[in-house]
Amino acid sequence: MKMQRERPLILVAERDPFMQASLRRILEPHFDLMFVEDGAAVVEAVRENRPALVILEALLPTVDGFQACYHLKSHPETRDIPVLFFTLLLAKERAAQVGADRFLLKPLQREVLLDHIWNLVGGSPTAGNGDERSDEC
């Protein structure tokens, strides 16, 4: 039996060490975090850990973020876990086609990212973002 978490677990699929460190610095005060660096690890980690949210970079080795998202959204045991694409790639339409719940373009904007994450996991210590670079899919 899995332990009940006090804070939401977020699985972050990001291959860039600098971006991993930046995300850790911003998110760790609020969430439990797990990082993976390739798309193949995403599906396995989601099944084993049942995160509250998956943050995906589109450009991942082994299996890209789009394929990982499609796989998650195609299976009953993982389809309800929200997926947020956070990438440099201008691919909002493609993210929506594979079932993503949100799409954000890099560069990192702390408050915008936190607002979207809190909205997806069902809480909100901050309000509003007003950024045209972020969107629901």
Coordinates of N, CA, C and O in Angstrom, one line a residue:
M1 N 0.8 -1.2 0.0 CA 0.0 0.0 0.0 C 0.9 1.2 0.0 O 1.8 1.4 0.8
K2 N 0.5 2.2 -0.9 CA 1.3 3.4 -1.0 C 1.0 4.4 0.1 O -0.1 4.5 0.6
M3 N 2.0 5.1 0.6 CA 1.9 6.1 1.6 C 1.1 7.4 1.1 O 1.3 7.8 -0.1
Q4 N 0.2 7.9 1.9 CA -0.5 9.1 1.5 C 0.5 10.3 1.6 O 1.2 10.5 2.6
R5 N 0.6 11.1 0.6 CA 1.5 12.3 0.5 C 0.8 13.5 1.1 O -0.4 13.7 0.9
E6 N 1.6 14.3 1.8 CA 1.1 15.6 2.3 C 1.1 16.6 1.2 O 0.2 17.5 1.2
R7 N 2.1 16.6 0.3 CA 2.2 17.5 -0.8 C 2.0 16.8 -2.1 O 2.4 15.6 -2.2
P8 N 1.5 17.4 -3.1 CA 1.3 16.8 -4.4 C 2.7 16.4 -5.0 O 3.7 17.2 -4.9
L9 N 2.7 15.3 -5.6 CA 3.9 14.8 -6.3 C 3.9 15.2 -7.8 O 2.8 15.0 -8.4
I10 N 4.9 15.9 -8.3 CA 5.0 16.3 -9.7 C 6.1 15.5 -10.3 O 7.3 15.5 -9.8
L11 N 5.8 14.9 -11.4 CA 6.9 14.2 -12.2 C 7.3 15.2 -13.3 O 6.5 15.6 -14.1
V12 N 8.6 15.5 -13.4 CA 9.1 16.4 -14.3 C 10.0 15.6 -15.3 O 11.0 15.0 -14.9
A13 N 9.7 15.7 -16.6 CA 10.5 15.1 -17.6 C 11.3 16.2 -18.3 O 10.7 16.9 -19.1
E14 N 12.5 16.3 -18.0 CA 13.4 17.4 -18.5 C 14.8 16.9 -18.5 O 15.3 16.4 -17.6
R15 N 15.4 17.1 -19.7 CA 16.8 16.6 -19.9 C 17.9 17.6 -19.6 O 19.0 17.3 -19.4
D16 N 17.6 18.9 -19.5 CA 18.5 19.9 -19.3 C 18.8 20.1 -17.8 O 17.9 20.5 -17.1
P17 N 20.1 19.9 -17.4 CA 20.4 20.1 -15.9 C 20.1 21.5 -15.4 O 19.7 21.6 -14.3
F18 N 20.4 22.5 -16.2 CA 20.1 23.9 -15.7 C 18.6 24.1 -15.5 O 18.2 24.6 -14.5
M19 N 17.8 23.6 -16.4 CA 16.3 23.7 -16.3 C 15.8 22.9 -15.1 O 14.9 23.3 -14.4
Q20 N 16.4 21.7 -14.9 CA 16.0 20.9 -13.8 C 16.3 21.6 -12.5 O 15.4 21.7 -11.6
A21 N 17.5 22.2 -12.4 CA 17.8 23.0 -11.2 C 16.9 24.2 -11.0 O 16.5 24.5 -9.8
S22 N 16.5 24.9 -12.0 CA 15.6 26.0 -11.9 C 14.2 25.6 -11.5 O 13.6 26.2 -10.6
L23 N 13.7 24.5 -12.1 CA 12.4 24.0 -11.7 C 12.4 23.5 -10.2 O 11.5 23.8 -9.5
R24 N 13.5 22.8 -9.8 CA 13.6 22.4 -8.5 C 13.6 23.5 -7.5 O 12.8 23.5 -6.5
R25 N 14.3 24.6 -7.8 CA 14.3 25.8 -6.9 C 12.9 26.4 -6.7 O 12.5 26.8 -5.7
I26 N 12.2 26.4 -7.8 CA 10.9 27.1 -7.8 C 9.8 26.2 -7.2 O 8.9 26.6 -6.4
L27 N 9.8 24.9 -7.5 CA 8.7 24.0 -7.2 C 8.9 23.3 -5.8 O 7.9 22.9 -5.2
E28 N 10.2 23.0 -5.4 CA 10.4 22.2 -4.3 C 9.8 22.8 -3.0 O 9.4 22.0 -2.1
P29 N 9.7 24.1 -2.8 CA 9.0 24.6 -1.6 C 7.5 24.2 -1.5 O 7.0 24.2 -0.4
H30 N 6.9 23.8 -2.6 CA 5.5 23.6 -2.7 C 5.1 22.1 -2.9 O 4.0 21.7 -2.6
F31 N 6.0 21.4 -3.6 CA 5.6 20.1 -4.1 C 6.7 19.1 -3.9 O 7.9 19.4 -3.8
D32 N 6.4 17.8 -3.8 CA 7.3 16.7 -3.9 C 7.7 16.5 -5.4 O 6.8 16.6 -6.2
L33 N 8.9 16.3 -5.7 CA 9.3 16.3 -7.1 C 10.1 15.0 -7.4 O 10.8 14.4 -6.6
M34 N 9.9 14.5 -8.7 CA 10.6 13.4 -9.2 C 11.0 13.8 -10.6 O 10.2 14.3 -11.4
F35 N 12.3 13.6 -11.0 CA 12.8 14.0 -12.3 C 13.2 12.8 -13.1 O 13.7 11.8 -12.5
V36 N 12.8 12.8 -14.4 CA 13.3 11.8 -15.3 C 13.8 12.5 -16.5 O 13.4 13.7 -16.7
E37 N 14.7 11.9 -17.3 CA 15.4 12.6 -18.4 C 15.0 12.1 -19.7 O 15.5 12.6 -20.7
D38 N 14.2 11.0 -19.8 CA 13.8 10.5 -21.1 C 12.4 10.1 -21.1 O 11.8 9.8 -20.1
G39 N 11.8 10.1 -22.3 CA 10.3 9.8 -22.4 C 10.0 8.4 -22.0 O 8.9 8.1 -21.5
A40 N 10.8 7.4 -22.2 CA 10.5 6.0 -21.8 C 10.3 5.9 -20.3 O 9.5 5.2 -19.9
A41 N 11.1 6.7 -19.6 CA 11.0 6.6 -18.1 C 9.7 7.3 -17.6 O 9.3 7.0 -16.5
V42 N 9.1 8.2 -18.4 CA 7.9 8.9 -18.0 C 6.8 7.9 -17.7 O 6.2 7.9 -16.6
V43 N 6.5 7.1 -18.6 CA 5.3 6.1 -18.5 C 5.5 5.2 -17.3 O 4.6 5.1 -16.5
E44 N 6.7 4.6 -17.2 CA 7.0 3.7 -16.0 C 6.9 4.5 -14.7 O 6.2 4.0 -13.8
A45 N 7.5 5.7 -14.6 CA 7.4 6.4 -13.4 C 6.0 6.9 -13.0 O 5.6 6.9 -11.8
V46 N 5.2 7.2 -14.0 CA 3.8 7.6 -13.7 C 3.0 6.4 -13.2 O 2.3 6.5 -12.2
R47 N 3.2 5.3 -13.8 CA 2.5 4.1 -13.3 C 2.9 3.7 -11.9 O 2.0 3.3 -11.1
E48 N 4.2 3.8 -11.6 CA 4.6 3.4 -10.3 C 4.3 4.4 -9.2 O 4.2 4.0 -8.0
N49 N 4.3 5.7 -9.5 CA 4.2 6.7 -8.5 C 2.9 7.6 -8.5 O 2.7 8.3 -7.5
R50 N 2.1 7.4 -9.5 CA 0.8 8.2 -9.6 C 0.9 9.6 -9.2 O 0.3 10.1 -8.2
P51 N 1.7 10.4 -9.9 CA 1.9 11.8 -9.6 C 0.6 12.6 -9.8 O -0.3 12.2 -10.5
A52 N 0.5 13.8 -9.1 CA -0.6 14.7 -9.3 C -0.6 15.4 -10.6 O -1.6 15.9 -11.1
L53 N 0.6 15.5 -11.2 CA 0.9 16.2 -12.4 C 2.1 15.7 -13.1 O 3.1 15.4 -12.4
V54 N 2.1 15.7 -14.4 CA 3.3 15.4 -15.2 C 3.7 16.7 -16.0 O 2.8 17.2 -16.7
I55 N 4.9 17.1 -15.9 CA 5.4 18.3 -16.7 C 6.4 17.7 -17.7 O 7.3 17.0 -17.3
L56 N 6.1 17.9 -19.0 CA 6.9 17.3 -20.1 C 7.6 18.3 -20.9 O 6.9 19.3 -21.4
E57 N 8.8 18.1 -21.2 CA 9.5 18.8 -22.3 C 9.2 17.9 -23.5 O 9.2 16.7 -23.5
A58 N 9.0 18.6 -24.7 CA 8.7 17.8 -25.9 C 9.9 17.1 -26.4 O 9.7 16.0 -26.9
L59 N 11.0 17.7 -26.3 CA 12.3 17.1 -26.9 C 13.0 16.3 -25.9 O 13.9 16.7 -25.2
L60 N 12.6 15.0 -25.8 CA 13.2 14.1 -24.9 C 13.8 12.9 -25.7 O 13.3 12.5 -26.7
P61 N 14.9 12.3 -25.1 CA 15.5 11.2 -25.8 C 14.6 9.9 -25.6 O 13.8 9.9 -24.8
T62 N 14.9 8.9 -26.4 CA 14.2 7.6 -26.4 C 12.8 7.7 -26.9 O 12.5 7.2 -28.0
V63 N 11.9 8.3 -26.2 CA 10.5 8.5 -26.6 C 10.3 10.0 -26.4 O 10.5 10.5 -25.3
D64 N 9.8 10.7 -27.4 CA 9.6 12.2 -27.2 C 8.4 12.4 -26.3 O 7.6 11.5 -26.0
G65 N 8.3 13.7 -25.8 CA 7.2 14.0 -24.9 C 5.8 13.8 -25.5 O 4.9 13.5 -24.8
F66 N 5.7 14.0 -26.8 CA 4.4 13.8 -27.4 C 3.9 12.3 -27.4 O 2.8 12.0 -27.0
Q67 N 4.9 11.4 -27.7 CA 4.6 10.0 -27.6 C 4.3 9.6 -26.1 O 3.4 8.8 -25.9
A68 N 5.1 10.1 -25.2 CA 4.8 9.8 -23.8 C 3.4 10.3 -23.4 O 2.7 9.5 -22.7
C69 N 3.1 11.5 -23.7 CA 1.7 12.0 -23.4 C 0.6 11.2 -24.0 O -0.3 10.8 -23.3
Y70 N 0.8 10.8 -25.3 CA -0.2 10.0 -26.0 C -0.4 8.7 -25.2 O -1.5 8.2 -25.0
H71 N 0.7 8.1 -24.9 CA 0.6 6.8 -24.1 C -0.1 7.0 -22.8 O -1.0 6.2 -22.5
L72 N 0.2 8.0 -22.1 CA -0.4 8.2 -20.8 C -1.9 8.5 -20.9 O -2.8 8.0 -20.2
K73 N -2.3 9.3 -21.9 CA -3.7 9.6 -22.1 C -4.5 8.5 -22.8 O -5.7 8.6 -22.8
S74 N -3.8 7.5 -23.3 CA -4.5 6.4 -24.0 C -4.8 5.2 -23.0 O -5.5 4.3 -23.4
H75 N -4.3 5.3 -21.8 CA -4.5 4.2 -20.9 C -5.4 4.6 -19.7 O -5.2 5.7 -19.1
P76 N -6.4 3.8 -19.4 CA -7.4 4.2 -18.3 C -6.7 4.5 -17.0 O -7.2 5.4 -16.3
E77 N -5.6 3.8 -16.6 CA -5.0 4.0 -15.3 C -4.2 5.3 -15.2 O -3.9 5.7 -14.1
T78 N -3.9 5.9 -16.3 CA -3.1 7.2 -16.3 C -3.8 8.3 -17.0 O -3.3 9.5 -16.9
R79 N -4.9 8.1 -17.7 CA -5.5 9.2 -18.5 C -6.0 10.4 -17.7 O -6.0 11.5 -18.3
D80 N -6.3 10.2 -16.5 CA -6.8 11.4 -15.7 C -5.7 12.2 -15.0 O -6.0 13.2 -14.4
I81 N -4.5 11.8 -15.2 CA -3.4 12.6 -14.6 C -3.1 13.7 -15.5 O -2.8 13.5 -16.7
P82 N -3.1 14.9 -15.1 CA -2.9 16.1 -15.9 C -1.5 16.1 -16.5 O -0.5 15.8 -15.7
V83 N -1.3 16.6 -17.7 CA 0.0 16.7 -18.4 C 0.1 18.2 -18.8 O -0.8 18.7 -19.5
L84 N 1.2 18.8 -18.4 CA 1.6 20.1 -18.8 C 2.8 20.1 -19.6 O 3.9 19.6 -19.1
F85 N 2.7 20.5 -20.9 CA 4.0 20.6 -21.7 C 4.6 22.0 -21.4 O 4.0 23.0 -21.4
F86 N 5.9 21.9 -21.1 CA 6.7 23.1 -20.8 C 8.0 23.0 -21.7 O 8.9 22.2 -21.4
T87 N 8.0 23.7 -22.8 CA 9.0 23.4 -23.9 C 9.3 24.7 -24.6 O 8.6 25.7 -24.6
L88 N 10.4 24.6 -25.4 CA 10.8 25.7 -26.3 C 10.1 25.5 -27.7 O 10.1 26.4 -28.5
L89 N 9.6 24.4 -27.9 CA 9.0 24.0 -29.2 C 7.7 24.6 -29.4 O 6.8 24.5 -28.5
L90 N 7.4 25.3 -30.5 CA 6.1 25.9 -30.8 C 5.2 24.8 -31.3 O 5.2 24.6 -32.5
A91 N 4.6 24.1 -30.4 CA 3.8 22.9 -30.8 C 2.6 22.7 -29.9 O 2.2 21.6 -29.5
K92 N 1.9 23.8 -29.7 CA 0.6 23.8 -28.9 C -0.4 22.8 -29.5 O -1.0 22.0 -28.8
E93 N -0.6 22.9 -30.8 CA -1.6 22.1 -31.5 C -1.2 20.6 -31.4 O -2.1 19.8 -31.1
R94 N 0.0 20.3 -31.6 CA 0.4 18.9 -31.4 C 0.3 18.4 -30.0 O -0.2 17.3 -29.8
A95 N 0.6 19.2 -29.0 CA 0.4 18.8 -27.6 C -1.1 18.6 -27.4 O -1.5 17.6 -26.7
A96 N -2.0 19.4 -27.9 CA -3.4 19.2 -27.7 C -3.9 17.9 -28.4 O -4.7 17.2 -27.8
Q97 N -3.3 17.6 -29.6 CA -3.7 16.4 -30.3 C -3.4 15.1 -29.5 O -4.1 14.1 -29.6
V98 N -2.3 15.1 -28.7 CA -1.9 13.9 -27.9 C -2.5 13.9 -26.5 O -2.3 13.0 -25.7
G99 N -3.4 15.0 -26.2 CA -4.1 14.9 -25.0 C -3.6 15.8 -23.8 O -4.1 15.7 -22.7
A100 N -2.6 16.7 -24.1 CA -2.1 17.5 -23.0 C -3.2 18.4 -22.5 O -4.1 18.9 -23.2
D101 N -3.1 18.7 -21.2 CA -4.0 19.6 -20.5 C -3.7 21.0 -20.6 O -4.5 21.9 -20.6
R102 N -2.4 21.3 -20.6 CA -1.9 22.7 -20.7 C -0.6 22.7 -21.5 O 0.1 21.7 -21.6
F103 N -0.3 23.9 -22.1 CA 1.0 24.1 -22.8 C 1.6 25.4 -22.4 O 0.9 26.4 -22.5
L104 N 2.8 25.4 -22.0 CA 3.5 26.6 -21.7 C 4.8 26.7 -22.5 O 5.6 25.7 -22.6
L105 N 5.1 27.8 -23.0 CA 6.4 28.0 -23.7 C 7.5 28.5 -22.7 O 7.2 29.3 -21.9
K106 N 8.7 27.9 -22.9 CA 9.8 28.5 -22.2 C 10.2 29.8 -22.8 O 9.8 30.0 -24.0
P107 N 10.8 30.7 -22.1 CA 11.5 30.6 -20.9 C 10.7 30.6 -19.7 O 9.5 30.9 -19.7
L108 N 11.3 30.2 -18.6 CA 10.6 30.0 -17.3 C 10.1 31.4 -16.8 O 10.9 32.3 -16.7
Q109 N 8.9 31.4 -16.5 CA 8.3 32.5 -15.8 C 7.6 32.0 -14.5 O 6.5 31.4 -14.6
R110 N 8.2 32.2 -13.4 CA 7.9 31.6 -12.1 C 6.4 31.6 -11.8 O 5.8 30.6 -11.6
E111 N 5.8 32.8 -11.8 CA 4.4 32.9 -11.3 C 3.5 32.3 -12.3 O 2.5 31.7 -11.9
V112 N 3.7 32.4 -13.6 CA 2.9 31.8 -14.6 C 2.9 30.3 -14.4 O 1.8 29.6 -14.4
L113 N 4.1 29.7 -14.3 CA 4.2 28.3 -14.1 C 3.5 27.8 -12.9 O 2.7 26.9 -12.9
L114 N 3.7 28.5 -11.8 CA 3.1 28.1 -10.5 C 1.6 28.2 -10.6 O 0.8 27.3 -10.1
D115 N 1.1 29.3 -11.2 CA -0.4 29.4 -11.4 C -1.0 28.2 -12.1 O -2.0 27.7 -11.7
H116 N -0.4 27.8 -13.2 CA -0.9 26.7 -14.0 C -0.8 25.4 -13.2 O -1.7 24.6 -13.3
I117 N 0.3 25.2 -12.6 CA 0.5 24.0 -11.8 C -0.6 23.9 -10.7 O -1.3 22.9 -10.5
W118 N -0.7 25.0 -9.9 CA -1.7 24.9 -8.8 C -3.1 24.7 -9.4 O -3.9 24.0 -8.8
N119 N -3.4 25.3 -10.5 CA -4.7 25.1 -11.1 C -4.9 23.6 -11.5 O -6.0 23.1 -11.3
L120 N -3.9 23.0 -12.0 CA -4.0 21.6 -12.5 C -4.1 20.6 -11.3 O -4.7 19.6 -11.4
V121 N -3.4 20.9 -10.2 CA -3.4 20.0 -9.1 C -4.5 20.3 -8.1 O -4.7 19.6 -7.1
G122 N -5.3 21.4 -8.3 CA -6.4 21.6 -7.5 C -6.2 22.5 -6.3 O -6.9 22.4 -5.3
G123 N -5.3 23.4 -6.4 CA -5.0 24.4 -5.3 C -4.6 25.7 -5.9 O -4.4 25.8 -7.1
S124 N -4.4 26.7 -5.1 CA -3.9 28.0 -5.7 C -3.5 29.0 -4.6 O -4.3 29.8 -4.1
P125 N -2.2 29.0 -4.3 CA -1.8 30.1 -3.3 C -1.6 31.4 -4.0 O -1.4 32.4 -3.4
T126 N -1.6 31.4 -5.4 CA -1.4 32.7 -6.1 C -2.6 32.8 -7.1 O -3.3 31.8 -7.4
A127 N -2.9 33.9 -7.6 CA -4.0 34.0 -8.5 C -3.6 34.8 -9.8 O -2.8 35.7 -9.8
G128 N -4.2 34.3 -10.9 CA -4.1 35.0 -12.2 C -2.7 35.0 -12.8 O -1.7 35.0 -12.1
N129 N -2.6 35.0 -14.1 CA -1.3 35.0 -14.7 C -1.3 36.0 -15.9 O -0.2 36.7 -16.1
G130 N -2.3 36.2 -16.7 CA -2.4 37.2 -17.7 C -1.3 37.0 -18.8 O -0.9 38.0 -19.4
D131 N -0.7 35.9 -19.0 CA 0.4 35.7 -20.0 C -0.1 35.0 -21.2 O -0.7 33.9 -21.1
E132 N 0.1 35.7 -22.4 CA -0.4 35.1 -23.6 C 0.4 33.9 -24.1 O 0.0 33.2 -25.0
R133 N 1.6 33.6 -23.5 CA 2.4 32.5 -23.9 C 1.9 31.2 -23.2 O 2.5 30.2 -23.4
S134 N 0.9 31.3 -22.4 CA 0.4 30.1 -21.7 C -1.0 29.9 -22.1 O -1.7 30.8 -22.4
D135 N -1.4 28.6 -22.2 CA -2.7 28.3 -22.7 C -3.1 26.9 -22.3 O -2.3 26.0 -22.2
E136 N -4.5 26.8 -22.2 CA -5.1 25.5 -22.0 C -5.0 24.8 -23.4 O -5.1 25.5 -24.4
C137 N -4.9 23.6 -23.5 CA -4.9 22.9 -24.8 C -6.3 22.5 -25.2 O -7.2 22.5 -24.4

